[in-house]
XYZ file of C-alpha atoms in Angstrom:
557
model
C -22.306 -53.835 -56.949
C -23.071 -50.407 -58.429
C -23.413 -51.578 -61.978
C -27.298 -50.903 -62.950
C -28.620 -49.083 -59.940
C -30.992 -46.250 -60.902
C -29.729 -42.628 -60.697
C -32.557 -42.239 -57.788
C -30.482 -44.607 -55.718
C -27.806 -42.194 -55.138
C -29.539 -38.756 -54.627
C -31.448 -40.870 -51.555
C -28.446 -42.547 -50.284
C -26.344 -39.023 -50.109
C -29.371 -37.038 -48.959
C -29.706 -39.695 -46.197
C -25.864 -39.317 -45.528
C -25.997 -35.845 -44.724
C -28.249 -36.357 -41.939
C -27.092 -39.233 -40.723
C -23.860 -37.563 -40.195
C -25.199 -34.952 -38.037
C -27.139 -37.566 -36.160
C -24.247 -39.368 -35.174
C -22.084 -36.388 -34.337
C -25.048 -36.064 -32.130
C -24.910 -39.495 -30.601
C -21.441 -39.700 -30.343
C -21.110 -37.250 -27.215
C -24.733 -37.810 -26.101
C -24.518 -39.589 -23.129
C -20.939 -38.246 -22.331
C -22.817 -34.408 -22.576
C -25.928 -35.995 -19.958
C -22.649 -36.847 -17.268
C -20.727 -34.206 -17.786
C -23.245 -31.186 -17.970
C -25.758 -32.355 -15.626
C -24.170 -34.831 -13.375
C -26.665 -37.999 -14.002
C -25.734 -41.577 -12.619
C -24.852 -44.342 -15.862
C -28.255 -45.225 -14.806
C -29.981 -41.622 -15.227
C -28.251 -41.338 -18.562
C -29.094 -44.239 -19.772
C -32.786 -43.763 -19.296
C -32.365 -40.851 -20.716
C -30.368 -41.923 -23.769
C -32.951 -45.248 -23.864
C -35.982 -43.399 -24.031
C -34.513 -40.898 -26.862
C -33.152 -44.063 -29.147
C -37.041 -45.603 -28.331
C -38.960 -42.233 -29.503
C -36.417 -41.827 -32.825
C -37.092 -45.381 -34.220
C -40.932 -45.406 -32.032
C -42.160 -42.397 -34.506
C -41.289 -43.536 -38.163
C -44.394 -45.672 -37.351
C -46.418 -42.506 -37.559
C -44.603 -41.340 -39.886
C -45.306 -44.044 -42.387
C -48.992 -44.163 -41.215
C -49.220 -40.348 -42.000
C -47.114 -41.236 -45.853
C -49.523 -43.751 -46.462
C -52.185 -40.822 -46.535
C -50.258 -37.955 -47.890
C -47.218 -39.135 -49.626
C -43.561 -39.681 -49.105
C -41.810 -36.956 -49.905
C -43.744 -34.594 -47.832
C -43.635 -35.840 -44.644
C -39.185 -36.496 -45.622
C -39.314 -32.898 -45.895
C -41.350 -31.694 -43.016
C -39.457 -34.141 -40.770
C -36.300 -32.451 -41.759
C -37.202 -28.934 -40.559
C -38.310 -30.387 -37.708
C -34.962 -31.755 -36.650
C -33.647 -28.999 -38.148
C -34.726 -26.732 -34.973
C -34.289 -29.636 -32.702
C -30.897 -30.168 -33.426
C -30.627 -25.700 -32.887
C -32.133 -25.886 -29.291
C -30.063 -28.241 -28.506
C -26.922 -26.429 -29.905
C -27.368 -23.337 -27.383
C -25.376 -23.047 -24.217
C -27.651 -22.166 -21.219
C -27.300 -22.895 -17.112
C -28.619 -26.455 -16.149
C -31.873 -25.725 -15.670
C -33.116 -24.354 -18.324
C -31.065 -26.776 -20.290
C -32.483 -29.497 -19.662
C -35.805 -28.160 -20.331
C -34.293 -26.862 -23.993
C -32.478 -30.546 -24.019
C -35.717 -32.660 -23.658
C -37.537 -30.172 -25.754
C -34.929 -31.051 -28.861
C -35.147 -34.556 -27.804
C -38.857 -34.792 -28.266
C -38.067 -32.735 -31.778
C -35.473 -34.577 -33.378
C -37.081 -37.729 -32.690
C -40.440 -36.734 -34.366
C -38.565 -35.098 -36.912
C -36.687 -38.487 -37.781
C -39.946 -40.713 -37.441
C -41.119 -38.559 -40.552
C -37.810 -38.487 -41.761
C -35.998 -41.841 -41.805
C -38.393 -44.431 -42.286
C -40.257 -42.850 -45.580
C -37.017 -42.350 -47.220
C -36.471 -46.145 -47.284
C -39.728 -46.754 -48.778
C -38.880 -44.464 -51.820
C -35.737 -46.110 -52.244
C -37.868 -49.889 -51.965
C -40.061 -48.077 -54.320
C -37.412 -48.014 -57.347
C -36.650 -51.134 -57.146
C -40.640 -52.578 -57.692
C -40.116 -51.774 -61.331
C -39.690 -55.547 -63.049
C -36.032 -54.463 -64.089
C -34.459 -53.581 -61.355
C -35.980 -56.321 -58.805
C -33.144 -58.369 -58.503
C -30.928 -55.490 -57.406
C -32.591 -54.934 -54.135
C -30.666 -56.287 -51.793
C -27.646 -55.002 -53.208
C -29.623 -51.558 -53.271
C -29.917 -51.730 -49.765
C -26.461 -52.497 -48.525
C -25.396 -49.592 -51.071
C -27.859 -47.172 -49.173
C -26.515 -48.489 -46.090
C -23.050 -48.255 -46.951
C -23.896 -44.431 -47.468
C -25.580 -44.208 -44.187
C -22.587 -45.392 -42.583
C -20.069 -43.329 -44.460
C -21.997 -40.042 -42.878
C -21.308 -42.069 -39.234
C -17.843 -42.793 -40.085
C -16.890 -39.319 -39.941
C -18.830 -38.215 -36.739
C -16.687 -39.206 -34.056
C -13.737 -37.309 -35.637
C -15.828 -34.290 -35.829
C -17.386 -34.455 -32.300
C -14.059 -34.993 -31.351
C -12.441 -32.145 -33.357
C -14.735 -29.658 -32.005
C -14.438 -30.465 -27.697
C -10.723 -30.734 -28.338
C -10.847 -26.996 -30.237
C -13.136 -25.605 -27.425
C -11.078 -26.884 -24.339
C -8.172 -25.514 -26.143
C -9.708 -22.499 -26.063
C -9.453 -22.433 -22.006
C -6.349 -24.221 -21.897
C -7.856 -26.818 -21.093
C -7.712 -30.770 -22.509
C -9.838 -34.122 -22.091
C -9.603 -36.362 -18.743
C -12.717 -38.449 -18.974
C -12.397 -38.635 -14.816
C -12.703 -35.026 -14.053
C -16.747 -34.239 -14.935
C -17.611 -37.373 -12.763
C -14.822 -36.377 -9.815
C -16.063 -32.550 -10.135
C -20.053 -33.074 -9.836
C -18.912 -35.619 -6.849
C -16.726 -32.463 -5.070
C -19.541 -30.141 -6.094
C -22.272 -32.087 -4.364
C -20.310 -33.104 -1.621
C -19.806 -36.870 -2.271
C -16.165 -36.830 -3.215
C -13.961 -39.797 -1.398
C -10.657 -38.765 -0.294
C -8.989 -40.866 -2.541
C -11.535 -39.030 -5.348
C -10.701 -35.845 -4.044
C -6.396 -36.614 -3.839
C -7.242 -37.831 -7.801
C -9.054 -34.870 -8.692
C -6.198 -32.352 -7.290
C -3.657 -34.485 -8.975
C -5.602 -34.226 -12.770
C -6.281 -30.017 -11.226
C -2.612 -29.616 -11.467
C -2.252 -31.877 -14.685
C -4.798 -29.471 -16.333
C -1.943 -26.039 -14.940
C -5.099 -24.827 -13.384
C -4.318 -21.896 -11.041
C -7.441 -21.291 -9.168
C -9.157 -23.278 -5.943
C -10.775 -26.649 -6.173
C -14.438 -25.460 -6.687
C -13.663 -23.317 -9.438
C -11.857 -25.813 -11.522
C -14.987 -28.152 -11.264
C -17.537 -25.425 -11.914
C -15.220 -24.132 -15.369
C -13.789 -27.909 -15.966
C -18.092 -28.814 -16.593
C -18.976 -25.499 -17.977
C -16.673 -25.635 -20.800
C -16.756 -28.987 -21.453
C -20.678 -29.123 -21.486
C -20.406 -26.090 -24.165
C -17.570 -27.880 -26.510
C -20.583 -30.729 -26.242
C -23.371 -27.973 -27.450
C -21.079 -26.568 -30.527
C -20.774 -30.519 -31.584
C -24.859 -30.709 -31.745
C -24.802 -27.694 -33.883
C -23.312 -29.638 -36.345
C -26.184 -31.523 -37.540
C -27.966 -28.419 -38.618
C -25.121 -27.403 -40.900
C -25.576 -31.531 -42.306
C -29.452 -31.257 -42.317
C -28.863 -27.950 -44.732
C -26.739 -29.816 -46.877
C -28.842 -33.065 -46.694
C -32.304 -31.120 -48.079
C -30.047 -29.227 -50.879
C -29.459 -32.434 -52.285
C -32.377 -34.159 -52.112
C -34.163 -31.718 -53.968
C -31.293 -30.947 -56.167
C -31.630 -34.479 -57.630
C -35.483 -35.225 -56.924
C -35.817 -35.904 -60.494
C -34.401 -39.037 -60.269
C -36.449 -40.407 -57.504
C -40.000 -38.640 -58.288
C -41.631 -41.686 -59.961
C -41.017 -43.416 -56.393
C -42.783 -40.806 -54.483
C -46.031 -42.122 -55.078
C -47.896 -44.290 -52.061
C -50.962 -46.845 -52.858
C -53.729 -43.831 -52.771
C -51.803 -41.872 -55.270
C -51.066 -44.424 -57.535
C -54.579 -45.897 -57.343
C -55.798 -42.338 -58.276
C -53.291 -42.095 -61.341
C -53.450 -45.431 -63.043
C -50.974 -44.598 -65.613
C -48.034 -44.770 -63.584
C -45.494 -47.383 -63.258
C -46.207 -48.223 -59.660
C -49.960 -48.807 -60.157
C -48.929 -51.196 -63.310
C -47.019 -53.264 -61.255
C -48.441 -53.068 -57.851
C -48.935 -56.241 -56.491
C -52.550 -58.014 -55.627
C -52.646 -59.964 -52.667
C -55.532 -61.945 -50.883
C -56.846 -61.188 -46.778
C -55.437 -64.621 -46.008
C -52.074 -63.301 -48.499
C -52.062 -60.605 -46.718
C -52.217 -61.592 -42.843
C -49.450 -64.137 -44.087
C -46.901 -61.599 -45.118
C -47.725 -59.777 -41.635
C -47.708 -62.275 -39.533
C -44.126 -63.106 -40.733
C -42.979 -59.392 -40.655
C -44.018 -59.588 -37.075
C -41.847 -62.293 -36.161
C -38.644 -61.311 -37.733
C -40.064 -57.437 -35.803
C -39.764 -59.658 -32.684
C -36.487 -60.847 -33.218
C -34.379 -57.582 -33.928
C -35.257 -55.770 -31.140
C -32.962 -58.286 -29.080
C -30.131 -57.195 -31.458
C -30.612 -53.524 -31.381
C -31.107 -53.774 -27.700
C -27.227 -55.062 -27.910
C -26.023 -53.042 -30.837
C -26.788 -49.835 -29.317
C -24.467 -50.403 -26.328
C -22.004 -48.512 -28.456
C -23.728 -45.193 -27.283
C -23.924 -46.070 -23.799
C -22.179 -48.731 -21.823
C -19.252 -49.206 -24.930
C -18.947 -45.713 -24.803
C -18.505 -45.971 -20.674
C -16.235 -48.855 -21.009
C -14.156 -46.668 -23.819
C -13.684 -43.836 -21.057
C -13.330 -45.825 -17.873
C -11.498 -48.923 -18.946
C -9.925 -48.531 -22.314
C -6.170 -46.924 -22.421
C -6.826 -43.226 -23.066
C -3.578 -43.275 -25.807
C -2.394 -45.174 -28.487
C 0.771 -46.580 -29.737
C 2.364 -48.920 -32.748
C -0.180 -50.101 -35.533
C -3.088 -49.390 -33.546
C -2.503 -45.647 -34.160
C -3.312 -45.405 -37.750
C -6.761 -46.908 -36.691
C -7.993 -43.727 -34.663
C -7.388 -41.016 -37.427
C -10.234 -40.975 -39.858
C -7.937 -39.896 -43.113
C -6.356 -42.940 -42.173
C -9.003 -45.235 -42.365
C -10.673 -43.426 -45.489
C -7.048 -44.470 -47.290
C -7.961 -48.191 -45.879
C -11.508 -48.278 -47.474
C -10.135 -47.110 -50.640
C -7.418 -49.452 -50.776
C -10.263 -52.433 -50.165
C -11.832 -50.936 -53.220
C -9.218 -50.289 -55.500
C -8.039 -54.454 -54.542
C -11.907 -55.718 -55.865
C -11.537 -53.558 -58.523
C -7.952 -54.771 -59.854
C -9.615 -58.562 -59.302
C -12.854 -57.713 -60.763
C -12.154 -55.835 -63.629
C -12.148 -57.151 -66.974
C -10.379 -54.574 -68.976
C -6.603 -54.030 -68.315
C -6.651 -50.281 -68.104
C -8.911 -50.351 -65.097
C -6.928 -53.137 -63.669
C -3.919 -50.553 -64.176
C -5.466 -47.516 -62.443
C -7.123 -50.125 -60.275
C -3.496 -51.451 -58.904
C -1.966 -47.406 -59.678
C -4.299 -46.683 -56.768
C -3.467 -49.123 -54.454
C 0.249 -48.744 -54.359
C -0.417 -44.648 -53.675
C -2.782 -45.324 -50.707
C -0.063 -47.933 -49.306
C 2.571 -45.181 -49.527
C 0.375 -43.137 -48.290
C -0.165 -44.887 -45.797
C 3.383 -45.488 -44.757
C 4.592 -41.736 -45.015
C 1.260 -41.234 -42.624
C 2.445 -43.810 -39.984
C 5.812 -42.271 -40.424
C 4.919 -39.068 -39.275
C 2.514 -39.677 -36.736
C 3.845 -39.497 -32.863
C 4.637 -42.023 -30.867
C 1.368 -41.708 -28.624
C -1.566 -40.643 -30.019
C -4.077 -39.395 -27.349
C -7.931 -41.058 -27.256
C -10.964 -39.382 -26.347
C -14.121 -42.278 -25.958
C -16.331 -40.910 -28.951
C -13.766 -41.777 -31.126
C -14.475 -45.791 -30.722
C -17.511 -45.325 -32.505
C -15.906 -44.424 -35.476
C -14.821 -48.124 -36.067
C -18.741 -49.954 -36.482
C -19.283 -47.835 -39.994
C -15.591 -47.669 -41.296
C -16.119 -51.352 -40.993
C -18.965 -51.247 -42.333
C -18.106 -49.348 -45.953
C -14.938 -51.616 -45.765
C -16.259 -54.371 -45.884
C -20.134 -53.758 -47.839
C -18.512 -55.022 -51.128
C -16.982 -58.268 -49.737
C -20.620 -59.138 -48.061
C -21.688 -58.322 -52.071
C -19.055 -60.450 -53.386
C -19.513 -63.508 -51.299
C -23.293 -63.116 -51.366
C -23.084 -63.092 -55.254
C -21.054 -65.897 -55.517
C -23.438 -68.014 -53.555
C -26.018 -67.016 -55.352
C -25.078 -67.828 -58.846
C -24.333 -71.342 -56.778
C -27.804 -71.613 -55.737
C -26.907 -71.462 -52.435
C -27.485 -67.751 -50.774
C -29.138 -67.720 -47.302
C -32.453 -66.274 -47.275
C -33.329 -62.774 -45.659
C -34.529 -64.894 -42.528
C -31.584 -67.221 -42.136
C -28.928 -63.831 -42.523
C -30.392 -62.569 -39.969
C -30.360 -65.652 -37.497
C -26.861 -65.796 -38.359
C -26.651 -62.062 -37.356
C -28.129 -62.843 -33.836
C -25.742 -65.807 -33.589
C -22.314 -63.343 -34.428
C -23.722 -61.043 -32.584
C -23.594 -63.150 -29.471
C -19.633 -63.624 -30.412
C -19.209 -60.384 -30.199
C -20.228 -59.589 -26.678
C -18.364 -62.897 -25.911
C -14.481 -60.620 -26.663
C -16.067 -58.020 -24.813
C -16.861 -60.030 -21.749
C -13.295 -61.720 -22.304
C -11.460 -58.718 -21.834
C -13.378 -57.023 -19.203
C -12.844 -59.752 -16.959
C -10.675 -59.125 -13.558
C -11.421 -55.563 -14.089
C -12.786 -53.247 -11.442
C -16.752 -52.810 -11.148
C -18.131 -49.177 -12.561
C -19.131 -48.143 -8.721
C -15.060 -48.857 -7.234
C -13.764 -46.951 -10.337
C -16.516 -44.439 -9.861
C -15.343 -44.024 -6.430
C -11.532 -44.449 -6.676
C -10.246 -44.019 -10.529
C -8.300 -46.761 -11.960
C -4.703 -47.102 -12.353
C -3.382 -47.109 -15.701
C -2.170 -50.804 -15.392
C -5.464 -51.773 -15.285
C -6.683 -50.174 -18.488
C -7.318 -52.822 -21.152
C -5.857 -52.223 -25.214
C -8.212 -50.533 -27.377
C -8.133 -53.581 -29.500
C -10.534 -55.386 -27.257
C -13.284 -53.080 -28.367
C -12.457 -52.783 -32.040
C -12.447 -56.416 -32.166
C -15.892 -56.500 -30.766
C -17.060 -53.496 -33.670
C -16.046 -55.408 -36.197
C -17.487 -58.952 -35.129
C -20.922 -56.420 -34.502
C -20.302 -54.855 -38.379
C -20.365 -58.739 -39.662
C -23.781 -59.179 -37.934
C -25.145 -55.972 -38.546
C -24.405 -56.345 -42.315
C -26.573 -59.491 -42.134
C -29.441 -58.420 -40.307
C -30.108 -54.752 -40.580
C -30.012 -53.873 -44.971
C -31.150 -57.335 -45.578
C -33.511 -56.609 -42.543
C -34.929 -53.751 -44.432
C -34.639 -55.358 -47.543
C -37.335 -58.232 -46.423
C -39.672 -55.540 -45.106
C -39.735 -53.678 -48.593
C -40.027 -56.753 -50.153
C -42.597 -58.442 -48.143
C -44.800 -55.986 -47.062
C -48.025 -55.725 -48.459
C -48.234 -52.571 -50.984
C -51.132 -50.849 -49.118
C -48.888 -51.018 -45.791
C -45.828 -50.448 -46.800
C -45.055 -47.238 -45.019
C -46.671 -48.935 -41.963
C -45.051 -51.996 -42.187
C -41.503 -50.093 -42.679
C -42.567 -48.136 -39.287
C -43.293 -51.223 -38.046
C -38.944 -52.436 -38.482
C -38.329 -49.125 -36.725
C -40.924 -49.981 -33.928
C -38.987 -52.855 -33.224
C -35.556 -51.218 -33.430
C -37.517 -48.474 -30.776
C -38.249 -51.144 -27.974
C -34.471 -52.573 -28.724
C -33.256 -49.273 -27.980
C -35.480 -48.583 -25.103
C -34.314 -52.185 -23.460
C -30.547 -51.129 -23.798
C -31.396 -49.543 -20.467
C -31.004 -52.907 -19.306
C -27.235 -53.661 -19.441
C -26.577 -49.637 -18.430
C -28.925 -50.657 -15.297
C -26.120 -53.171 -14.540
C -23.813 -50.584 -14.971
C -22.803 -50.346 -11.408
C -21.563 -52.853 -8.560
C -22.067 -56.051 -11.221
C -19.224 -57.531 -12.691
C -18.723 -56.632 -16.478
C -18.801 -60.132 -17.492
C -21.894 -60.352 -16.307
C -23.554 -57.300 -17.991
C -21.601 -58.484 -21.114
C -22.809 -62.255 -20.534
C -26.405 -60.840 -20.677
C -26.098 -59.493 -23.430
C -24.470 -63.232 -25.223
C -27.889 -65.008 -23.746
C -30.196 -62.750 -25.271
C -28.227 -63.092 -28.753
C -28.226 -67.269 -28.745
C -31.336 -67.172 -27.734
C -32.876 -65.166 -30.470
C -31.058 -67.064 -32.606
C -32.788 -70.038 -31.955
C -35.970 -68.398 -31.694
C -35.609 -67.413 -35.394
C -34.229 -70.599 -36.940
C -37.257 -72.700 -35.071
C -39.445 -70.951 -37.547
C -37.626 -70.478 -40.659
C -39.847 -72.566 -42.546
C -42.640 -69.828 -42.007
C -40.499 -67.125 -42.688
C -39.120 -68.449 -46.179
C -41.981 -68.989 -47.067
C -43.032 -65.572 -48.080
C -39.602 -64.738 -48.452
């Protein structure tokens, strides 16, 4: 898996950790920040949230245009000052109205920012692997730079979560997911009596001494700000992030060169090798980009529930504690200990010398016992906040990277690995599976308006396993659509276009993201089944899509 991979491999993968970490420390509280601070309907928010996730994988488009001109690395390091100050607007407490003109004002920044950011990072790392000895790796490369994105994302929730349970403490004060909704209601004068006999209950819960109104007005105000010092991470992550990509830009510097640079220095590597297609080559290789474009915005459109209506469905219908097994899942130490434990196994079976196979098994047998003394310790009910769900998509993901590898590589000293095109129908296809749990075990549940209205009684709150069984049925498509997604792209596109054609994945994943206002849309008197069912069509059905023309797309493959 890591045996052969340039040294320029790494210094991208970590630089893009670091700010993928902040990002998702970001997106972890998003939407729960738009609620709680301002008051917006699941339907506000999630035009809101929509439009954002559109504009941050919309702009990589012009960010690979503008590469394809000036280079690489400079637009990767303009676009990360540029979130940089996004990211620090968004950070600073202020009343509601100007902060929602500082909040849209970051959006607009940290989504331009990322467009020049994200996209022309990738390239560079395609770009090390066009050299004729390291070709074969790509794939592989990309799951590894994947794996890395997702290890900055597995530690977000934790942090975002760290930081509003530190600033509530402050005010003796602790998480109820009910009150911000209950409080804007009693605020604006729309409270039910049953809403208002629930929010005096959780009042008294919270051993808060004053009236009604000021409870609401303090309950928001602190909560919103706990919200604003988790945004602020992702400047310290963005710092860290540009230290190490210049740090180690040595070992990446040969890939920083576009078609008009190497054209204008014919003695480098990339100009040696670059690849001479035909018009009619050309439009080929587009043409099939296109349709596999086509394709994945139906699956980010699903995937990117987890921000919005997962993350509603974690706060409104998920038990807000946990107890047994299911504990060591919501502490991120403990699932670190889990991921190294999966390692440490394929490195006792897949090592050839016995002293690694000793240190390999010496390791395994600590995290177990580490493990155990953990669970030991732990009390009997550990408390949930919502974010933290999100925390389970890229554990899963660096957990199980190397057994994708492994199975992959098997086949393919078989003969018999999948194409690019076919993983990702079968993506689409698991995909659909996964929304299928979801819509299992939402059903007989309340509709988002009644609990909006009423609460929900605690019998009625499902078991957290319901939505970590859907994350990791989503991990097993994601793993076969999005790296081998951007895999194809690198490998397909034509070299003149490359940045473009890499903006052009991220276009795709931008109208994905702006459709996931659909299912948050539904988000109100429908039945979940039926926003989850939705969701299942759309999947099967872009499954099909894809496999009617998979001649086409192996093709160029």
């Amino acid at each position: 898996m890591f045996e052969g991979q340039p040294k320029g491999l790494y210094a991208l993968a970590l630089a893009n950790t670091g700010e993928r970490f902040g990002y998702y420390t970001m997106l972890a509280i998003f939407t729960l920040f738009l609620q709680a601070k301002f008051g917006y309907t699941a339907a506000e928010t999630s035009e809101i949230f929509s439009t954002f996730l559109a504009g941050v994988y919309f702009t990589p488009l012009i960010g690979g245009w503008l590469a394809d001109k000036f280079g690489y690395g400079k637009m990767v390091t303009t676009g990360v000052f540029v979130m940089f100050f996004g990211y620090l607007l968004l950070s600073i407490p202020a009343g509601n109205d100007i902060a929602k003109w500082m909040m849209f004002g970051a959006l607009t920044m940290i989504a331009l920012g990322t467009g020049l950011f994200k996209g022309n990072l990738q390239v560079m790392v395609g770009n090390l692997y066009d050299a004729p000895e390291y070709r074969s790796k790509r794939d592989s490369a990309f799951s590894i730079f994947y794996m890395a994105i997702n290890i900055g994302a597995l530690y977000a929730p934790t942090m975002a979560t760290e930081i509003t349970n530190w600033m509530l403490a402050k005010s003796n004060l602790t998480y109820d997911g009910q009150i911000p909704a209950l409080a804007h209601q009693f605020q604006n004068g729309t409270i039910t009596p049953e809403g208002s006999q629930l929010l005096e209950s959780l009042k008294v819960a919270q051993n808060f001494a004053g009236d009604t109104a000021s409870f609401c007005s303090t309950y928001i105000d602190k909560l919103g700000e706990a919200y604003n010092y988790g945004f602020g991470v992702a400047c310290i992550s963005l710092i860290i992030s540009i230290i190490i990509y210049y740090a180690f830009r040595s070992t990446f510097k040969h890939a920083d060169v576009n078609t008009k640079q190497a054209n204008a220095n014919k003695s480098t590597q990339q100009a040696a090798t670059s690849e001479e297609l035909t018009p009619a080559e050309t439009k080929q290789r587009i043409i099939a980009l296109c349709l596999v474009f086509a394709v994945v915005i139906f699956f980010w459109m699903a995937f990117h529930q987890n921000g919005l209506t997962m993350t509603f469905f974690a706060r409104d219908y998920t038990a807000h504690s946990a107890e047994g097994l299911d504990r060591l899942g919501f502490s991120v130490w403990n699932l670190t200990l889990l991921i190294v434990l999966v390692y440490a196994g394929f490195s006792f079976f897949q090592s050839k010398i016995s002293k690694s196979k000793t240190i390999s098994g010496i390791v395994a047998v600590a995290v177990i016992i580490l493990l155990g003394v953990n669970y030991s310790t732990m009390d009997a009910t550990l408390p949930i906040l919502p974010q933290i769900f999100q925390q389970f998509n890229p554990f899963f993901v660096v957990a199980l990277t190397p057994v994708s590898l492994a199975v992959f590589s098997s086949l393919a000293k078989a003969g018999k690995e999948p194409s690019a095109p076919r993983k990702i129908a079968f993506g689409m296809l698991i995909a659909a599976i996964g929304f299928a749990i979801l819509a299992m075990g939402s059903m007989g549940l309340p509709t988002p308006s009644e609990v909006e209205a009423n609460g929900i009684s605690s019998s009625q709150l499902v078991s957290p396993n319901w939505l970590i069984s859907t994350y990791l049925v989503l991990t097993f498509a994601e793993l076969l659509l999005s790296p081998m997604g951007i895999s194809f792209v690198s490998k397909v596109a034509p070299p003149k276009y490359k940045g473009l054609m890499m903006g052009g994945w991220f276009v795709a994943t931008a109208i994905g993201n702006f459709l996931t206002v659909i299912p948050a849309l539904l988000w109100g008197d429908m039945s979940l089944t039926i926003v989850w069912g939705v969701l299942v069509v759309l999947c099967v059905l872009s499954f099909l899509f894809i496999f009617s023309l998979m001649k086409r797309l192996e093709k160029v493959a």
